[in-house]
XYZ file of N, CA and C in Angstrom:
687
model
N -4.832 -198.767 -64.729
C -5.820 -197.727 -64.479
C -7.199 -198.354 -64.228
N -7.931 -198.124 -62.871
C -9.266 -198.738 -63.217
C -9.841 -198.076 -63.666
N -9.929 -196.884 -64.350
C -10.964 -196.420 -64.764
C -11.164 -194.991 -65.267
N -11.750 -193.899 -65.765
C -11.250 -192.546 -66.303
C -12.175 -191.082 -66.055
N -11.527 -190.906 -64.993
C -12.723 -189.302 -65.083
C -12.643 -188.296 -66.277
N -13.622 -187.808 -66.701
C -13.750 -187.105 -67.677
C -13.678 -185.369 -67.513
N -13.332 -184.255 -68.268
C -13.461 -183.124 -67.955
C -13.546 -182.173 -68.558
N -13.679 -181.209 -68.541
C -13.311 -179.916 -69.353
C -12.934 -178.763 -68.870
N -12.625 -177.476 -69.140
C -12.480 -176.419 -68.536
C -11.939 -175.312 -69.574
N -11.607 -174.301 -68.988
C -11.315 -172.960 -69.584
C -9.644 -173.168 -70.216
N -9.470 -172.532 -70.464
C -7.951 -172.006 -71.262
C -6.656 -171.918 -70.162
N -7.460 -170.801 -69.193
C -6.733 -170.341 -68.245
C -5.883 -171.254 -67.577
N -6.589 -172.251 -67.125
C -6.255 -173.355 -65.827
C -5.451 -174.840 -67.092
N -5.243 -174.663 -68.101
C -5.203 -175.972 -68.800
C -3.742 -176.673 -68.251
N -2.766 -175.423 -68.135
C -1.079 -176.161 -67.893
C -1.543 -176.666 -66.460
N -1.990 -176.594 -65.618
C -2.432 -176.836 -64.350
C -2.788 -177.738 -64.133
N -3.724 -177.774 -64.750
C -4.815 -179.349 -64.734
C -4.211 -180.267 -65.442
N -3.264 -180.100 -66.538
C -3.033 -181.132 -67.027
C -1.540 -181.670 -66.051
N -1.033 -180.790 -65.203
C -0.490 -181.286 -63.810
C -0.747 -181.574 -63.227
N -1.792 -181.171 -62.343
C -2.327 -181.843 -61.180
C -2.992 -183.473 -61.753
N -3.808 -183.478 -62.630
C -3.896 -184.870 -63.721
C -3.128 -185.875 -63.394
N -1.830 -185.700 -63.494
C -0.662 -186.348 -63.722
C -0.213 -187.237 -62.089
N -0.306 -185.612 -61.642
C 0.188 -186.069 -60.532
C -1.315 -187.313 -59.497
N -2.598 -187.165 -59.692
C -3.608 -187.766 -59.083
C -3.319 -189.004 -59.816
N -3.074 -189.264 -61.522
C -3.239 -190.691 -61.947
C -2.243 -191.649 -60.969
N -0.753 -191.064 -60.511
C 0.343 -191.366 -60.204
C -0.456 -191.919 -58.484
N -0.907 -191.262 -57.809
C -1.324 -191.725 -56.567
C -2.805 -192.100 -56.628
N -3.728 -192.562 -57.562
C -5.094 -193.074 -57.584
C -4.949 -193.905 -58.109
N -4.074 -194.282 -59.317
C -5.091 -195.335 -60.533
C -5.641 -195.290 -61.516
N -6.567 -193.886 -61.435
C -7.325 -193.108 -62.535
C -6.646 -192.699 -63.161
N -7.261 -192.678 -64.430
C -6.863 -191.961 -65.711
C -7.750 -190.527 -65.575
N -7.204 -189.458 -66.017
C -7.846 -188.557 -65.918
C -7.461 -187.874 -67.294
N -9.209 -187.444 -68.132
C -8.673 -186.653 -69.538
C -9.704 -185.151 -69.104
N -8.735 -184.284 -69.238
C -9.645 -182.714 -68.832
C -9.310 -182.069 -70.786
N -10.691 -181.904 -71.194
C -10.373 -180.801 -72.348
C -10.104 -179.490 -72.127
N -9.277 -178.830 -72.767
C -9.351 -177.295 -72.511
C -9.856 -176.758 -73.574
N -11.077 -175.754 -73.372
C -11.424 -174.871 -75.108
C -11.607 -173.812 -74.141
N -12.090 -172.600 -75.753
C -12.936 -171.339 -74.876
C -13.814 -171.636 -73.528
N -13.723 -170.493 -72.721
C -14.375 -170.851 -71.463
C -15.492 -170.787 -71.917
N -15.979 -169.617 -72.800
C -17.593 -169.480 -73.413
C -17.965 -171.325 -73.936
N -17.254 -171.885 -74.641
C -17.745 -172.987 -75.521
C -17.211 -174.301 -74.330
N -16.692 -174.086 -73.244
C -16.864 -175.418 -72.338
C -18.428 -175.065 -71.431
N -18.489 -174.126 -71.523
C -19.885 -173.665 -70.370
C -20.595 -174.314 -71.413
N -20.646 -174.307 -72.418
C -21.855 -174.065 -73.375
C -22.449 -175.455 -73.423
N -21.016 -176.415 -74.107
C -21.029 -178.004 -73.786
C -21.713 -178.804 -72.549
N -21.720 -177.892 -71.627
C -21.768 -178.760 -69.868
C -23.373 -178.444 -70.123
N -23.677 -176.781 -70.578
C -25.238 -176.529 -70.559
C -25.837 -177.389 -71.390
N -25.223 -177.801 -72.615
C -25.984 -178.626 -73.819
C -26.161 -180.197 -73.170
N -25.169 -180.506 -71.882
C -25.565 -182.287 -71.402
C -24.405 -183.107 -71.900
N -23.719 -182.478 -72.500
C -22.548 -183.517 -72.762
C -21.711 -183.700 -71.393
N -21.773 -185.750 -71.234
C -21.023 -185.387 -70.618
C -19.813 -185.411 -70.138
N -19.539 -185.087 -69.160
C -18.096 -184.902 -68.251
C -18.449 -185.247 -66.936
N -17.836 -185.987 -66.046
C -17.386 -185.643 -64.499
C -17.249 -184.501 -63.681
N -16.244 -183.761 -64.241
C -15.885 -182.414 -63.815
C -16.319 -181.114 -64.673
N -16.107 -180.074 -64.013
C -15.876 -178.801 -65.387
C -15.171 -177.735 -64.245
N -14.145 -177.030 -65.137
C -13.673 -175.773 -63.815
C -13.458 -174.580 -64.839
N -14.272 -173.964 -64.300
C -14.338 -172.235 -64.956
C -14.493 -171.810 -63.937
N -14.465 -169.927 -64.911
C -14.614 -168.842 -63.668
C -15.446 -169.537 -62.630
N -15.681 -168.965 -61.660
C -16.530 -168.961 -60.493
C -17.915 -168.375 -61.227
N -18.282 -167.649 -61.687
C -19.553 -166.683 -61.656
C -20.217 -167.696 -63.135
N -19.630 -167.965 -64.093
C -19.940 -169.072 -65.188
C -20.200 -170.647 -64.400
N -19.692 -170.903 -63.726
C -19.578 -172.392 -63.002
C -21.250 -171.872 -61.928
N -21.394 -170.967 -61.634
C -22.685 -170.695 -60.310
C -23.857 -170.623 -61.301
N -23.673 -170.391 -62.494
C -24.762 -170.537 -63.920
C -24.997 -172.189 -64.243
N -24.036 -172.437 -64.406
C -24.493 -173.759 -64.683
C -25.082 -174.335 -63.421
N -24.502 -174.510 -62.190
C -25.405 -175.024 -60.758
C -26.733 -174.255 -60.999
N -27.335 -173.358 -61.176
C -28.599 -172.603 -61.182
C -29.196 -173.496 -62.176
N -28.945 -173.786 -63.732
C -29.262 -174.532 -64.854
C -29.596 -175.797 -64.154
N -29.208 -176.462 -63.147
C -28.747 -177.961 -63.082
C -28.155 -178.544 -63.524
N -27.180 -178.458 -64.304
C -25.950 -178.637 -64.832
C -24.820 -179.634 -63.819
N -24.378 -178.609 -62.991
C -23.297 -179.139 -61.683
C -24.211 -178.773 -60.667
N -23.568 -180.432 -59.868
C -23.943 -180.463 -58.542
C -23.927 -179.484 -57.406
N -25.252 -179.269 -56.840
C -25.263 -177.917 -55.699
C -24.116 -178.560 -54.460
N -23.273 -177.729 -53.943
C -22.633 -178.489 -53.023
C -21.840 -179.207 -53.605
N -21.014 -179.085 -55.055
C -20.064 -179.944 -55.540
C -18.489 -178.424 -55.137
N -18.989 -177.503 -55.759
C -18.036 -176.320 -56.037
C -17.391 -176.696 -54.884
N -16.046 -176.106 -55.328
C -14.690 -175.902 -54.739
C -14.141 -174.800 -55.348
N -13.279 -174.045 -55.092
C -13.072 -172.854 -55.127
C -11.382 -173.411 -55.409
N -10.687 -173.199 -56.819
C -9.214 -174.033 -56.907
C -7.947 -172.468 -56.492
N -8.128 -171.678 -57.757
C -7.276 -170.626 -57.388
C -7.770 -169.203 -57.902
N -6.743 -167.931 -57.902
C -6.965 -166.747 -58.169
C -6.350 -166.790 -59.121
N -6.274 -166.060 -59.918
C -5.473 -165.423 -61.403
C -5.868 -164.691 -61.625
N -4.717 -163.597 -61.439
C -4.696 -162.296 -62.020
C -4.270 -161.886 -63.482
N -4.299 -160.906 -63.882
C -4.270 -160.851 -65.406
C -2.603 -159.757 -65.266
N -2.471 -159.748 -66.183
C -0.756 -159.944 -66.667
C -0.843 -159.088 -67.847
N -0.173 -157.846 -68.515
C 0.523 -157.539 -69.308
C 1.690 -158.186 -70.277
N 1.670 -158.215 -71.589
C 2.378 -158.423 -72.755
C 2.618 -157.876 -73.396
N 4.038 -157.614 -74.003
C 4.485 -156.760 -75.363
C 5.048 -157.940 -76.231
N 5.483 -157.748 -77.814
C 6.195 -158.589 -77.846
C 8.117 -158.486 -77.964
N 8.121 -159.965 -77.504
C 9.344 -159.762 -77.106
C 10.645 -159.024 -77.919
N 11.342 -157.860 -77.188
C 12.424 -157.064 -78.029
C 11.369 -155.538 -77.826
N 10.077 -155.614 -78.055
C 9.136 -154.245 -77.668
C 9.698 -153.510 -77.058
N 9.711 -152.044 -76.726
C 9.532 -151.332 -75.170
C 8.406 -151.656 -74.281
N 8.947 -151.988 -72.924
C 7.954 -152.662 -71.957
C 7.714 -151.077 -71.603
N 6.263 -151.018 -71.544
C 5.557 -150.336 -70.988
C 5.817 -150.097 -69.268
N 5.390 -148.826 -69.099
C 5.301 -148.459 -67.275
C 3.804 -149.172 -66.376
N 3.675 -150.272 -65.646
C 2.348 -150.417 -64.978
C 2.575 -150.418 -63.968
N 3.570 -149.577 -63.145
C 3.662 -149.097 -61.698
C 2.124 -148.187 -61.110
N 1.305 -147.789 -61.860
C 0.300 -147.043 -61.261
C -1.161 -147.028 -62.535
N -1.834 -146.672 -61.846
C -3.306 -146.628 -62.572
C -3.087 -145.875 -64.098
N -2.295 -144.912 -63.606
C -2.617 -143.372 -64.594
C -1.089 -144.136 -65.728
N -0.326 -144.823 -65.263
C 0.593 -145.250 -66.509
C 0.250 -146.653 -67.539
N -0.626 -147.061 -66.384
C -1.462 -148.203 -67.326
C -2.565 -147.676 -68.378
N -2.769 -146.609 -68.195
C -4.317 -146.237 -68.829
C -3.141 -145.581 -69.609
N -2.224 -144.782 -69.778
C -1.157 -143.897 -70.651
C -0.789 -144.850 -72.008
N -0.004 -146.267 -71.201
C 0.031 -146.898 -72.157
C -0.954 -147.468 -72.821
N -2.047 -147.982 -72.545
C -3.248 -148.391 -73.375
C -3.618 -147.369 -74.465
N -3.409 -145.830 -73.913
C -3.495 -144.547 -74.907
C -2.416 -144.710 -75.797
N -1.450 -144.708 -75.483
C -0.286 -144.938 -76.647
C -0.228 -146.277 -77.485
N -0.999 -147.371 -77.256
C -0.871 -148.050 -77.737
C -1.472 -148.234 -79.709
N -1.056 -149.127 -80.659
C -1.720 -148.987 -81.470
C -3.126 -150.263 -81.862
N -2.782 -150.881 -81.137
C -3.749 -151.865 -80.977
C -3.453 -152.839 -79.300
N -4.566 -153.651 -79.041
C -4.661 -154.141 -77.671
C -5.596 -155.040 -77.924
N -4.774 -156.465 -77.496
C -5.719 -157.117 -77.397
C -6.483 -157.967 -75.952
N -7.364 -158.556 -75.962
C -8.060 -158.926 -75.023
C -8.662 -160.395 -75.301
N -8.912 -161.091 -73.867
C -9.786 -162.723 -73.958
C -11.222 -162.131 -73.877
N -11.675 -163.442 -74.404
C -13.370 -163.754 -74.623
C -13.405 -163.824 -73.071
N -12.745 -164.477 -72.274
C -12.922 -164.532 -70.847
C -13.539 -163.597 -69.903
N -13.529 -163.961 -68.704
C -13.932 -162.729 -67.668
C -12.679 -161.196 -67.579
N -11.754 -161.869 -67.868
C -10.510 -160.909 -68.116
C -11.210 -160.232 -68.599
N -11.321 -159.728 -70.281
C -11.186 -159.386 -71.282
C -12.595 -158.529 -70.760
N -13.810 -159.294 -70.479
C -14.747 -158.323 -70.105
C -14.671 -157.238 -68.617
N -13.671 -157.021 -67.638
C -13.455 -156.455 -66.462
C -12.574 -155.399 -67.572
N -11.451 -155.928 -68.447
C -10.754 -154.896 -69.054
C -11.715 -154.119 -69.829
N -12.687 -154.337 -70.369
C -13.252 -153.350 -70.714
C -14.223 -152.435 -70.503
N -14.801 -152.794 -69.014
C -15.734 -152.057 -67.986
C -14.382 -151.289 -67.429
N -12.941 -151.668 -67.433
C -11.875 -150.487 -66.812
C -12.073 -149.329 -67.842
N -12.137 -149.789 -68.971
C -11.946 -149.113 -70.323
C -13.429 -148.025 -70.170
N -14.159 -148.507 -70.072
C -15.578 -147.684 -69.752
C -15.341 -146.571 -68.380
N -14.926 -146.884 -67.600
C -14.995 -146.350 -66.274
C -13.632 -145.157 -66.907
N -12.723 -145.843 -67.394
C -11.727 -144.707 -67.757
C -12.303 -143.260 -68.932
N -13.372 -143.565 -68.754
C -13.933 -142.845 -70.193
C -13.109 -143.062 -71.390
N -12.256 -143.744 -72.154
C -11.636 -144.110 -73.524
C -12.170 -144.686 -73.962
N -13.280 -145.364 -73.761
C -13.805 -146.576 -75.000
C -13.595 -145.824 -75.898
N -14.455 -145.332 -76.425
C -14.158 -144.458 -77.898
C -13.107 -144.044 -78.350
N -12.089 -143.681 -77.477
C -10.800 -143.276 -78.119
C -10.398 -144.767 -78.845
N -10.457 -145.726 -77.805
C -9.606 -146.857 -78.240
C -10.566 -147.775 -79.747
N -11.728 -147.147 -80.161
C -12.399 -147.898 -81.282
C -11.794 -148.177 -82.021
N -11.469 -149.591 -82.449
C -10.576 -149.632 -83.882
C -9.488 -150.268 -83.214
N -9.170 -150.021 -82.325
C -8.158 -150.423 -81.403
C -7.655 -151.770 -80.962
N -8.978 -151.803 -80.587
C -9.224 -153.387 -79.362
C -9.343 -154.582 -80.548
N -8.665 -155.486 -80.018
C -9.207 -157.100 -80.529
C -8.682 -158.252 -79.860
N -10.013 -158.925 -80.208
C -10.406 -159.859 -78.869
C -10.274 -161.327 -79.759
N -9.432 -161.699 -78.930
C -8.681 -163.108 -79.689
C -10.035 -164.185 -79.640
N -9.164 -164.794 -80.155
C -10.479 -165.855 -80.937
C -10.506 -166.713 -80.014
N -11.824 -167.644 -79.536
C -11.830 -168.267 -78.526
C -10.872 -169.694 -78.579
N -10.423 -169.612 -77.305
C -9.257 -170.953 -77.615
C -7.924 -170.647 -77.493
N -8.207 -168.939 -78.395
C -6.465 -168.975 -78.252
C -5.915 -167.556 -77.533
N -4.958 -167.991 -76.999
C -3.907 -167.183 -76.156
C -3.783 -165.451 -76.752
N -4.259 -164.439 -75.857
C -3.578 -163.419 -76.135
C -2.472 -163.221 -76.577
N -1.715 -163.754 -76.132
C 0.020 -163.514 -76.253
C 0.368 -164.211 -77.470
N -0.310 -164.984 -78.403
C -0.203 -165.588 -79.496
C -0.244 -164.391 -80.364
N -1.198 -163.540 -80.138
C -1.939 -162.669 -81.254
C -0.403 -161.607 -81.120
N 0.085 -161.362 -79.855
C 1.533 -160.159 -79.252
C 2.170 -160.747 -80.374
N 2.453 -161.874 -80.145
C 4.023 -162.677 -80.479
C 3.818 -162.777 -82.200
N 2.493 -162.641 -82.762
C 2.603 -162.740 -84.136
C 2.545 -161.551 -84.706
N 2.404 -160.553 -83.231
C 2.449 -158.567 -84.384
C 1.128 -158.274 -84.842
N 0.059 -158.809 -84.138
C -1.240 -158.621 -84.893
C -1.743 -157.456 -83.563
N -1.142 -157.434 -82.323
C -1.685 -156.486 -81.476
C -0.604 -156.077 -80.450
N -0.180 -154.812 -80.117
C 0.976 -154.116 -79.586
C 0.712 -154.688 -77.787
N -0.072 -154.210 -77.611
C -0.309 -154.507 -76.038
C -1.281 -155.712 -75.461
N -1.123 -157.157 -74.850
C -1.939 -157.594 -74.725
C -2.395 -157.903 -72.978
N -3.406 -157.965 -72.619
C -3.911 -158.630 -71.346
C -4.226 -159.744 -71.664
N -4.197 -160.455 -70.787
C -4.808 -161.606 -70.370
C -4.055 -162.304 -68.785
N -5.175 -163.699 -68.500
C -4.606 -164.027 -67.223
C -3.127 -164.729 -67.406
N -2.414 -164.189 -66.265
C -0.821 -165.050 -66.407
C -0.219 -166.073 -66.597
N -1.451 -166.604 -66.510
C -1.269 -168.292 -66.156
C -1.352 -168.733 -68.110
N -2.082 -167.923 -68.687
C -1.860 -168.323 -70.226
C -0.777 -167.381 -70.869
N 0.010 -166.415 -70.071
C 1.206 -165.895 -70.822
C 2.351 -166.341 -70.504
N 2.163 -166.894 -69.554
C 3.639 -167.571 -69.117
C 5.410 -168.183 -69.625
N 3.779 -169.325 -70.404
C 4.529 -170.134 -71.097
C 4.685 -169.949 -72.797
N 4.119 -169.009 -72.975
C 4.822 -168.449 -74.501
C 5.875 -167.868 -74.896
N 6.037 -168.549 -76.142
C 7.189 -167.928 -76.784
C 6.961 -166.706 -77.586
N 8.168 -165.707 -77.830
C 7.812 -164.694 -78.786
C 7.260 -163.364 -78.072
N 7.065 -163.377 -76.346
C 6.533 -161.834 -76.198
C 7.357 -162.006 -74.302
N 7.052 -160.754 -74.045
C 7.966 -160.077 -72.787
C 6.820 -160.185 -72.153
N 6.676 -160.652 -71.408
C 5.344 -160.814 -69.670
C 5.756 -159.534 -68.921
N 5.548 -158.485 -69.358
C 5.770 -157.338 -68.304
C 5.651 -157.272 -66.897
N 4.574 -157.809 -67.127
C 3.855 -158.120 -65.421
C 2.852 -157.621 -65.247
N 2.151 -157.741 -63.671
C 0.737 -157.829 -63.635
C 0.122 -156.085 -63.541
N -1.040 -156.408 -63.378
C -1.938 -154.830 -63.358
C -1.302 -154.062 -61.847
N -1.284 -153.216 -61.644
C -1.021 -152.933 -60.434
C -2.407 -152.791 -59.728
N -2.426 -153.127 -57.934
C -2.833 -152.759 -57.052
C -4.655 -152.304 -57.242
N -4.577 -150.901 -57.779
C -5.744 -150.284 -57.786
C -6.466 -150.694 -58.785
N -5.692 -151.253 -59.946
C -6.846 -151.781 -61.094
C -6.623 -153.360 -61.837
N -6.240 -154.259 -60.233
C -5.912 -155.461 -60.529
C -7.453 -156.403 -61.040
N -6.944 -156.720 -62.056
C -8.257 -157.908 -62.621
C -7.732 -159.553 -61.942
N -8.653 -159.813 -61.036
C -8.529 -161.066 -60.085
C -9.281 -162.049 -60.830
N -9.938 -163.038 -61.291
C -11.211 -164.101 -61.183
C -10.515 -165.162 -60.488
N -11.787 -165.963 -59.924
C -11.386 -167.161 -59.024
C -12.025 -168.290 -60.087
N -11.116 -169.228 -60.264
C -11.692 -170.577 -61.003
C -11.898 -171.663 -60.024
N -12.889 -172.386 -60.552
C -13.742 -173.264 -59.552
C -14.109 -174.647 -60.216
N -14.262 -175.244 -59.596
C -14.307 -176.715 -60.283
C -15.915 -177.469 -59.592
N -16.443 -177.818 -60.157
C -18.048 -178.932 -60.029
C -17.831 -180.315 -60.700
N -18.953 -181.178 -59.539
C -19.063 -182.384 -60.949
C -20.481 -182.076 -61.491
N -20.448 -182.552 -62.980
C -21.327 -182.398 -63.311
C -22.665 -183.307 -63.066
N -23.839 -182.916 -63.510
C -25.185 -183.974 -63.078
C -24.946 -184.740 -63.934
N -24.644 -184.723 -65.123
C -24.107 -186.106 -66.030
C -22.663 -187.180 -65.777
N -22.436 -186.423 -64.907
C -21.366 -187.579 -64.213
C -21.664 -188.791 -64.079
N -20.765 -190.121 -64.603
C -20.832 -191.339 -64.605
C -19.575 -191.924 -63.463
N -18.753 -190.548 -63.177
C -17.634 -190.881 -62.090
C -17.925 -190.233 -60.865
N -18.988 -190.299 -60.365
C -19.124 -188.448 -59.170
C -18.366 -188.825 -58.309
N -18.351 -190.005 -57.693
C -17.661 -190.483 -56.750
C -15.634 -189.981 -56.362
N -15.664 -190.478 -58.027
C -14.120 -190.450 -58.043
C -14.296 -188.908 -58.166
N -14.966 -188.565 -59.299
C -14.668 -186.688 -59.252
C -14.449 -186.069 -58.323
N -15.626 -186.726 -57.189
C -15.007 -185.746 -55.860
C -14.253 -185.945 -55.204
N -13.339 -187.216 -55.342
C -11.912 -187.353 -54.898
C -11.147 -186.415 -55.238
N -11.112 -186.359 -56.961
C -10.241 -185.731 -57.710
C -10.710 -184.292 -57.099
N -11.250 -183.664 -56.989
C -11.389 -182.101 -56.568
C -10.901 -181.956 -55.326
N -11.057 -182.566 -54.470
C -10.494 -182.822 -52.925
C -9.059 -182.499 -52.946
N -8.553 -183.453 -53.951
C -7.050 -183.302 -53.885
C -6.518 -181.614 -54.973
N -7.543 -181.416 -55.803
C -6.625 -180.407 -56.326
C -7.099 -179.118 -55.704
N -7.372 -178.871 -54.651
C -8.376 -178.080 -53.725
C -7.126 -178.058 -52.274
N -6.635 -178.916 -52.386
C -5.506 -179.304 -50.871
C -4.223 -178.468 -51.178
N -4.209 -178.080 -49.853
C -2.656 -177.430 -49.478
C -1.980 -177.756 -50.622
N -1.637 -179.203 -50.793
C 0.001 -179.608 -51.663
C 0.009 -179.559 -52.876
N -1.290 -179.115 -53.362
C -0.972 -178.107 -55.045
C -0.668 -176.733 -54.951
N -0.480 -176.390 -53.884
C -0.012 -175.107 -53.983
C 1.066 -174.699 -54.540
N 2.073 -175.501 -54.664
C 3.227 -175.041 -55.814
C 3.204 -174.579 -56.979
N 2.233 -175.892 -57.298
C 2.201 -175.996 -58.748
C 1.203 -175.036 -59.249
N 0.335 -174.508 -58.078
C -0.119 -173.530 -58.481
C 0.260 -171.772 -58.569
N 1.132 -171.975 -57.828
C 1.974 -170.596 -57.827
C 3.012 -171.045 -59.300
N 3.600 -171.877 -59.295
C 4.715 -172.240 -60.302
C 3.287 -171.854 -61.612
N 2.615 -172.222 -61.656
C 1.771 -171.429 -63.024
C 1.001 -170.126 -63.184
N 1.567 -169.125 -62.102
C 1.250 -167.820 -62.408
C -0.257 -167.768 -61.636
N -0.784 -168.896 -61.039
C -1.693 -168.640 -59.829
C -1.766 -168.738 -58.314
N -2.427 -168.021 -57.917
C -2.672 -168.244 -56.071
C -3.615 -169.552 -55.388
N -3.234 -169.947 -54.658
C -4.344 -171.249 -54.157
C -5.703 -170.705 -54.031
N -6.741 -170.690 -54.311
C -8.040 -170.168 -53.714
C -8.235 -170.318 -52.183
């Protein structure tokens, strides 16, 4: 290895990155280490100066830090889409999300629901506003702890219905992936990748983004419950 780019990023993208990783050390040389935490507490890190090479969060968190000076103007790349995904746990009755009015039914029937610290978690609950239920659902909602997986909180019985993006329900054990939002009230975010101004690798970083930005991750990005950007 000559040498090691550094990174961080959100929750969402972690099975991903720590693939595409794999696959760049195999044709570069580089060692590549990406952390995954809360998306709130990797933004927070990149704003505080620690550093990293890279960072890939939402899009709209990643355009905060470029404004800060944080990441390089003209570094962003745009990696994929992820949509957010329904959970029961597994053996549950799977809920109906063929239409707007059976998604909002089951959220009514539900006895608890949980949600990410993420951009998810906040679009689900401007749906929740726009549906007029906030208030019904008070008492209701809980919003997993940063770091960890909705579908953790399903699979341990601490919350009946969960959202989050697909790409972190996938691969759990213990709950039924119903499937995604339908159509009219699909929750999309695009994750995006920068190097940072504390970069000691920019060079290589922007290799490394080049390639996970190209056509031929597209598998591996569908194979993890996302779309290529």
């Amino acid at each position: 290895m000559a040498s090691r780019i550094t990174g961080i990023s959100s929750m969402a993208t972690r099975a991903l990155l720590a693939e595409l990783a794999r696959a760049y050390e195999q044709r570069s040389g580089w060692a590549v280490a990406i952390e995954s935490v809360g998306g709130v507490d990797a933004a927070r890190r990149v704003q505080d100066g620690e550093a990293f090479d890279v960072v890939v969060l939402a899009s709209d968190a990643l355009a905060k830090l470029v404004d800060a000076g944080r990441v390089m103007a003209g570094s962003v790349v745009d990696l994929v889409h992820s949509g957010v995904a329904v959970a029961v746990k597994a053996g549950a009755p799977r809920p109906d999300l063929s239409s707007e009015a059976s998604v909002k039914a089951a959220v009514l029937a539900a006895r608890s629901i949980g949600y990410s610290t993420g951009p998810s978690g906040t679009a689900l609950l401007k749906l929740f506003e726009r549906w007029g239920i906030a208030a019904q659902l008070e008492g209701r909602l809980v919003q997993a702890r940063a770091g960890v997986p909705v579908g953790a909180l399903v699979a341990g019985g601490e919350v009946e219905l969960g959202f989050q993006q697909r790409s972190e329900l996938i691969h759990l054990q213990g709950i039924t992936l119903v499937g995604d939002l339908p159509e009219a009230i699909r929750i999309d975010t695009i994750f995006s990748a920068g190097i940072c101004t504390a970069a000691t690798q920019s060079a290589a970083a922007r290799a490394l983004l080049a390639f996970m930005a190209s056509p031929e991750t597209a598998e591996a990005k569908r194979a993890q419950g996302m779309e290529p950007a």
